Amino acid sequence: DIQMTQSPSTLSASVGDRVTITCRASQSISGWLAWYQQKPGKAPKLLIYKASTFGRGVPSRFSGSRSGTEFTLTISSLQPDDFATYYCQQYYSFSYTFGQGTKLEIK
Amino acid sequence: EVHLVESGGGLVQPGGSLSLSCAASGFTYSDYWMTWVRQAPGKGLEWVANIKQDGSEKYYVDSVKGRFTISRDNAKNSLHLQMYSLRAEDTAVYYCARNLWSDHWGQGTLVTVSS
């Protein structure tokens, strides 16, 4: 199975900061990677798919990029609504593994 | 508007069985792969199973192979997960989602496996 290593596991930041979350695949997954945001007690929400394509209604401060097997989710200017947990997921090869998650906290 | 509503969760004893359903609306259900994802209390997300549009292909995470069965009824716009030989480690909120990259999710249904 493909392993997805997500970092950091926790990130403390302030409103207005630029933050980056990284996900590394254990082998090539081409660009078949999605990013999700999850708030406590709620279902996840799709942010990005195919590494860099926006999900419906996702603000433009979110962006995704790829360099080989390393994928990055960037939030250009944190807003209060962005403090949540973020997950990456590869959908290149079954089983479709998720990263361990990154909890974005208010500093 | 896309709507996914799970049902069927509850408390079950170890070794028992449970059947989950997901009612879909607001899109052409038969055009999409469908997915089950679960989340144990306080833990991360775990992909469980996928089923192709016509039901001809099904894939499972290793930990549920031989115990869980995913199915769909395109005439009724419904997705199902039949779970057998349940274990404590199957305790989780189970979400149904649309598509291979889960672009829409239901609200989830809690399955608790405990004596």
Short mmCIF file of C-alpha atoms in Angstrom, two decimals:
data_model
loop_
_atom_site.label_atom_id
_atom_site.label_comp_id
_atom_site.label_asym_id
_atom_site.label_seq_id
_atom_site.Cartn_x
_atom_site.Cartn_y
_atom_site.Cartn_z
CA ASP A 1 0.00 0.00 0.00
CA ILE A 2 1.05 3.59 -0.60
CA GLN A 3 1.95 5.46 2.59
CA MET A 4 1.16 9.15 2.96
CA THR A 5 3.38 11.05 5.39
CA GLN A 6 1.86 14.35 6.40
CA SER A 7 3.66 17.09 8.32
CA PRO A 8 3.54 18.79 10.66
CA SER A 9 1.04 17.01 12.89
CA THR A 10 0.27 20.27 14.69
CA LEU A 11 0.77 23.81 13.51
CA SER A 12 0.27 26.97 15.57
CA ALA A 13 -0.31 30.15 13.62
CA SER A 14 -2.00 33.53 13.76
CA VAL A 15 -4.68 35.16 11.65
CA GLY A 16 -3.04 36.60 8.56
CA ASP A 17 -0.13 34.13 8.54
CA ARG A 18 0.86 32.12 5.50
CA VAL A 19 1.01 28.42 6.33
CA THR A 20 2.10 25.31 4.48
CA ILE A 21 1.22 21.67 5.09
CA THR A 22 3.15 18.92 3.33
CA CYS A 23 2.24 15.40 2.30
CA ARG A 24 4.78 12.96 0.91
CA ALA A 25 3.79 9.76 -0.90
CA SER A 26 5.89 6.60 -0.52
CA GLN A 27 5.80 6.12 -4.31
CA SER A 28 4.55 7.95 -7.36
CA ILE A 29 0.85 8.81 -7.30
CA SER A 30 1.04 11.11 -10.30
CA GLY A 31 -1.22 14.05 -9.35
CA TRP A 32 -3.97 11.98 -7.75
CA LEU A 33 -4.08 13.74 -4.40
CA ALA A 34 -6.86 15.50 -2.53
CA TRP A 35 -6.88 17.81 0.49
CA TYR A 36 -9.71 18.01 3.01
CA GLN A 37 -10.59 20.28 5.91
CA GLN A 38 -12.40 18.93 8.94
CA LYS A 39 -13.85 20.80 11.88
CA PRO A 40 -14.76 19.11 15.18
CA GLY A 41 -17.94 17.06 14.95
CA LYS A 42 -18.35 17.73 11.25
CA ALA A 43 -17.78 15.78 8.06
CA PRO A 44 -14.64 16.58 6.06
CA LYS A 45 -14.89 19.08 3.24
CA LEU A 46 -13.02 18.77 -0.03
CA LEU A 47 -10.61 21.64 -0.65
CA ILE A 48 -8.36 20.51 -3.49
CA TYR A 49 -8.29 17.53 -5.86
CA LYS A 50 -5.88 16.43 -8.58
CA ALA A 51 -3.19 18.13 -6.48
CA SER A 52 -4.11 21.69 -7.44
CA THR A 53 -7.75 21.90 -8.62
CA PHE A 54 -10.14 23.80 -6.35
CA GLY A 55 -13.16 22.13 -4.91
CA ARG A 56 -16.47 23.91 -5.34
CA GLY A 57 -16.71 27.13 -3.35
CA VAL A 58 -13.21 26.92 -1.88
CA PRO A 59 -11.67 30.34 -1.19
CA SER A 60 -8.73 31.36 -3.35
CA ARG A 61 -6.44 31.73 -0.31
CA PHE A 62 -6.12 27.93 -0.43
CA SER A 63 -3.82 26.43 -3.04
CA GLY A 64 -2.23 23.08 -3.77
CA SER A 65 0.97 22.15 -5.53
CA ARG A 66 3.07 19.13 -6.40
CA SER A 67 6.77 18.40 -6.79
CA GLY A 68 7.30 14.76 -7.60
CA THR A 69 5.90 12.77 -4.69
CA GLU A 70 5.69 15.80 -2.40
CA PHE A 71 2.45 17.75 -2.20
CA THR A 72 1.77 21.03 -0.48
CA LEU A 73 -1.34 22.79 0.76
CA THR A 74 -0.83 26.50 1.29
CA ILE A 75 -3.14 28.97 2.98
CA SER A 76 -1.96 32.42 1.92
CA SER A 77 -3.53 34.47 4.72
CA LEU A 78 -5.15 32.57 7.59
CA GLN A 79 -8.69 33.47 8.48
CA PRO A 80 -10.44 32.58 11.76
CA ASP A 81 -12.56 30.01 9.92
CA ASP A 82 -9.44 28.12 8.79
CA PHE A 83 -8.48 26.70 12.18
CA ALA A 84 -9.29 23.04 11.70
CA THR A 85 -7.66 19.70 10.91
CA TYR A 86 -6.40 19.05 7.38
CA TYR A 87 -5.90 15.70 5.66
CA CYS A 88 -4.36 14.64 2.40
CA GLN A 89 -5.47 11.49 0.55
CA GLN A 90 -4.05 9.65 -2.42
CA TYR A 91 -6.53 8.13 -4.87
CA TYR A 92 -4.03 6.70 -7.32
CA SER A 93 -4.02 3.16 -6.04
CA PHE A 94 -6.36 1.14 -3.81
CA SER A 95 -6.41 1.32 -0.89
CA TYR A 96 -6.86 5.06 -0.90
CA THR A 97 -4.74 6.12 2.06
CA PHE A 98 -5.04 9.33 4.05
CA GLY A 99 -2.28 11.25 5.75
CA GLN A 100 -2.27 11.36 9.54
CA GLY A 101 -3.73 14.87 9.64
CA THR A 102 -2.48 18.34 10.58
CA LYS A 103 -4.23 20.23 13.34
CA LEU A 104 -4.01 23.96 12.71
CA GLU A 105 -4.29 25.84 15.98
CA ILE A 106 -4.49 29.48 16.92
CA LYS A 107 -1.20 30.79 18.31
CA GLU B 1 -27.81 20.29 -4.23
CA VAL B 2 -25.97 17.08 -3.44
CA HIS B 3 -27.28 15.30 -0.37
CA LEU B 4 -25.92 12.17 1.28
CA VAL B 5 -27.62 10.80 4.38
CA GLU B 6 -26.27 7.80 6.24
CA SER B 7 -28.32 5.58 8.53
CA GLY B 8 -28.10 2.27 10.34
CA GLY B 9 -25.43 2.95 12.93
CA GLY B 10 -25.74 1.83 16.53
CA LEU B 11 -24.37 -0.35 19.29
CA VAL B 12 -23.46 -3.93 18.41
CA GLN B 13 -21.62 -6.66 20.29
CA PRO B 14 -18.26 -7.97 19.12
CA GLY B 15 -18.83 -10.61 16.47
CA GLY B 16 -22.15 -9.10 15.49
CA SER B 17 -23.39 -7.63 12.24
CA LEU B 18 -24.72 -4.28 11.13
CA SER B 19 -25.90 -2.80 7.85
CA LEU B 20 -25.34 0.85 6.95
CA SER B 21 -27.16 2.72 4.21
CA CYS B 22 -26.61 6.01 2.45
CA ALA B 23 -29.41 7.79 0.60
CA ALA B 24 -28.21 10.00 -2.23
CA SER B 25 -30.01 12.86 -3.93
CA GLY B 26 -29.34 15.97 -5.99
CA PHE B 27 -27.16 14.33 -8.66
CA THR B 28 -27.18 11.49 -11.18
CA TYR B 29 -26.17 8.76 -8.73
CA SER B 30 -25.38 6.12 -11.36
CA ASP B 31 -22.66 8.37 -12.85
CA TYR B 32 -20.37 8.24 -9.81
CA TRP B 33 -18.07 5.98 -7.89
CA MET B 34 -19.13 5.90 -4.24
CA THR B 35 -16.99 5.61 -1.13
CA TRP B 36 -17.15 4.69 2.56
CA VAL B 37 -14.69 6.37 4.93
CA ARG B 38 -14.55 5.93 8.70
CA GLN B 39 -13.11 7.80 11.63
CA ALA B 40 -12.49 6.20 15.00
CA PRO B 41 -13.09 8.46 18.02
CA GLY B 42 -10.33 11.05 18.25
CA LYS B 43 -8.46 9.55 15.28
CA GLY B 44 -7.85 10.35 11.64
CA LEU B 45 -9.73 9.37 8.52
CA GLU B 46 -9.53 5.85 7.10
CA TRP B 47 -10.73 4.88 3.63
CA VAL B 48 -12.88 1.73 3.88
CA ALA B 49 -14.29 0.81 0.46
CA ASN B 50 -15.20 2.01 -3.03
CA ILE B 51 -17.71 0.78 -5.59
CA LYS B 52 -17.82 1.58 -9.29
CA GLN B 53 -20.80 3.16 -10.98
CA ASP B 54 -22.33 -0.14 -12.12
CA GLY B 55 -21.17 -2.14 -9.10
CA SER B 56 -18.77 -4.21 -11.20
CA GLU B 57 -15.66 -3.22 -9.21
CA LYS B 58 -15.34 -3.09 -5.44
CA TYR B 59 -12.27 -2.37 -3.35
CA TYR B 60 -11.67 -2.65 0.39
CA VAL B 61 -9.05 -1.75 2.95
CA ASP B 62 -7.25 -4.90 4.08
CA SER B 63 -8.61 -4.74 7.63
CA VAL B 64 -12.22 -5.25 6.47
CA LYS B 65 -11.75 -7.64 3.55
CA GLY B 66 -13.91 -10.72 3.96
CA ARG B 67 -15.99 -9.03 6.69
CA PHE B 68 -17.54 -5.98 4.97
CA THR B 69 -19.47 -5.86 1.70
CA ILE B 70 -20.17 -2.67 -0.22
CA SER B 71 -23.12 -2.58 -2.60
CA ARG B 72 -25.34 -0.10 -4.36
CA ASP B 73 -28.84 0.15 -5.80
CA ASN B 74 -28.87 2.64 -8.65
CA ALA B 75 -32.65 2.40 -9.00
CA LYS B 76 -33.03 3.61 -5.42
CA ASN B 77 -30.00 5.95 -5.33
CA SER B 78 -28.64 4.11 -2.34
CA LEU B 79 -25.30 2.83 -1.09
CA HIS B 80 -24.87 0.08 1.48
CA LEU B 81 -22.19 -1.35 3.73
CA GLN B 82 -22.90 -4.75 5.22
CA MET B 83 -20.59 -5.39 8.16
CA TYR B 84 -20.02 -8.83 9.70
CA SER B 85 -17.79 -10.18 12.46
CA LEU B 86 -17.48 -6.72 13.94
CA ARG B 87 -14.56 -5.92 16.22
CA ALA B 88 -13.94 -3.21 18.79
CA GLU B 89 -11.54 -1.56 16.34
CA ASP B 90 -14.42 -1.08 13.87
CA THR B 91 -15.92 1.48 16.25
CA ALA B 92 -16.07 4.72 14.27
CA VAL B 93 -18.20 7.29 12.54
CA TYR B 94 -18.87 5.96 9.05
CA TYR B 95 -19.23 8.46 6.23
CA CYS B 96 -20.45 7.86 2.71
CA ALA B 97 -18.96 10.11 0.07
CA ARG B 98 -19.32 10.71 -3.63
CA ASN B 99 -16.54 10.10 -6.13
CA LEU B 100 -13.02 8.73 -5.87
CA TRP B 101 -11.82 12.00 -4.35
CA SER B 102 -14.86 12.40 -2.06
CA ASP B 103 -16.20 15.73 -3.24
CA HIS B 104 -19.35 15.47 -1.12
CA TRP B 105 -19.84 13.77 2.24
CA GLY B 106 -22.74 12.72 4.41
CA GLN B 107 -22.97 13.70 8.06
CA GLY B 108 -21.86 10.24 9.23
CA THR B 109 -23.36 7.49 11.36
CA LEU B 110 -21.74 6.15 14.54
CA VAL B 111 -21.03 2.46 14.90
CA THR B 112 -20.03 1.27 18.37
CA VAL B 113 -18.79 -2.27 18.84
CA SER B 114 -18.82 -3.13 22.51
CA SER B 115 -20.11 -5.72 24.94
#
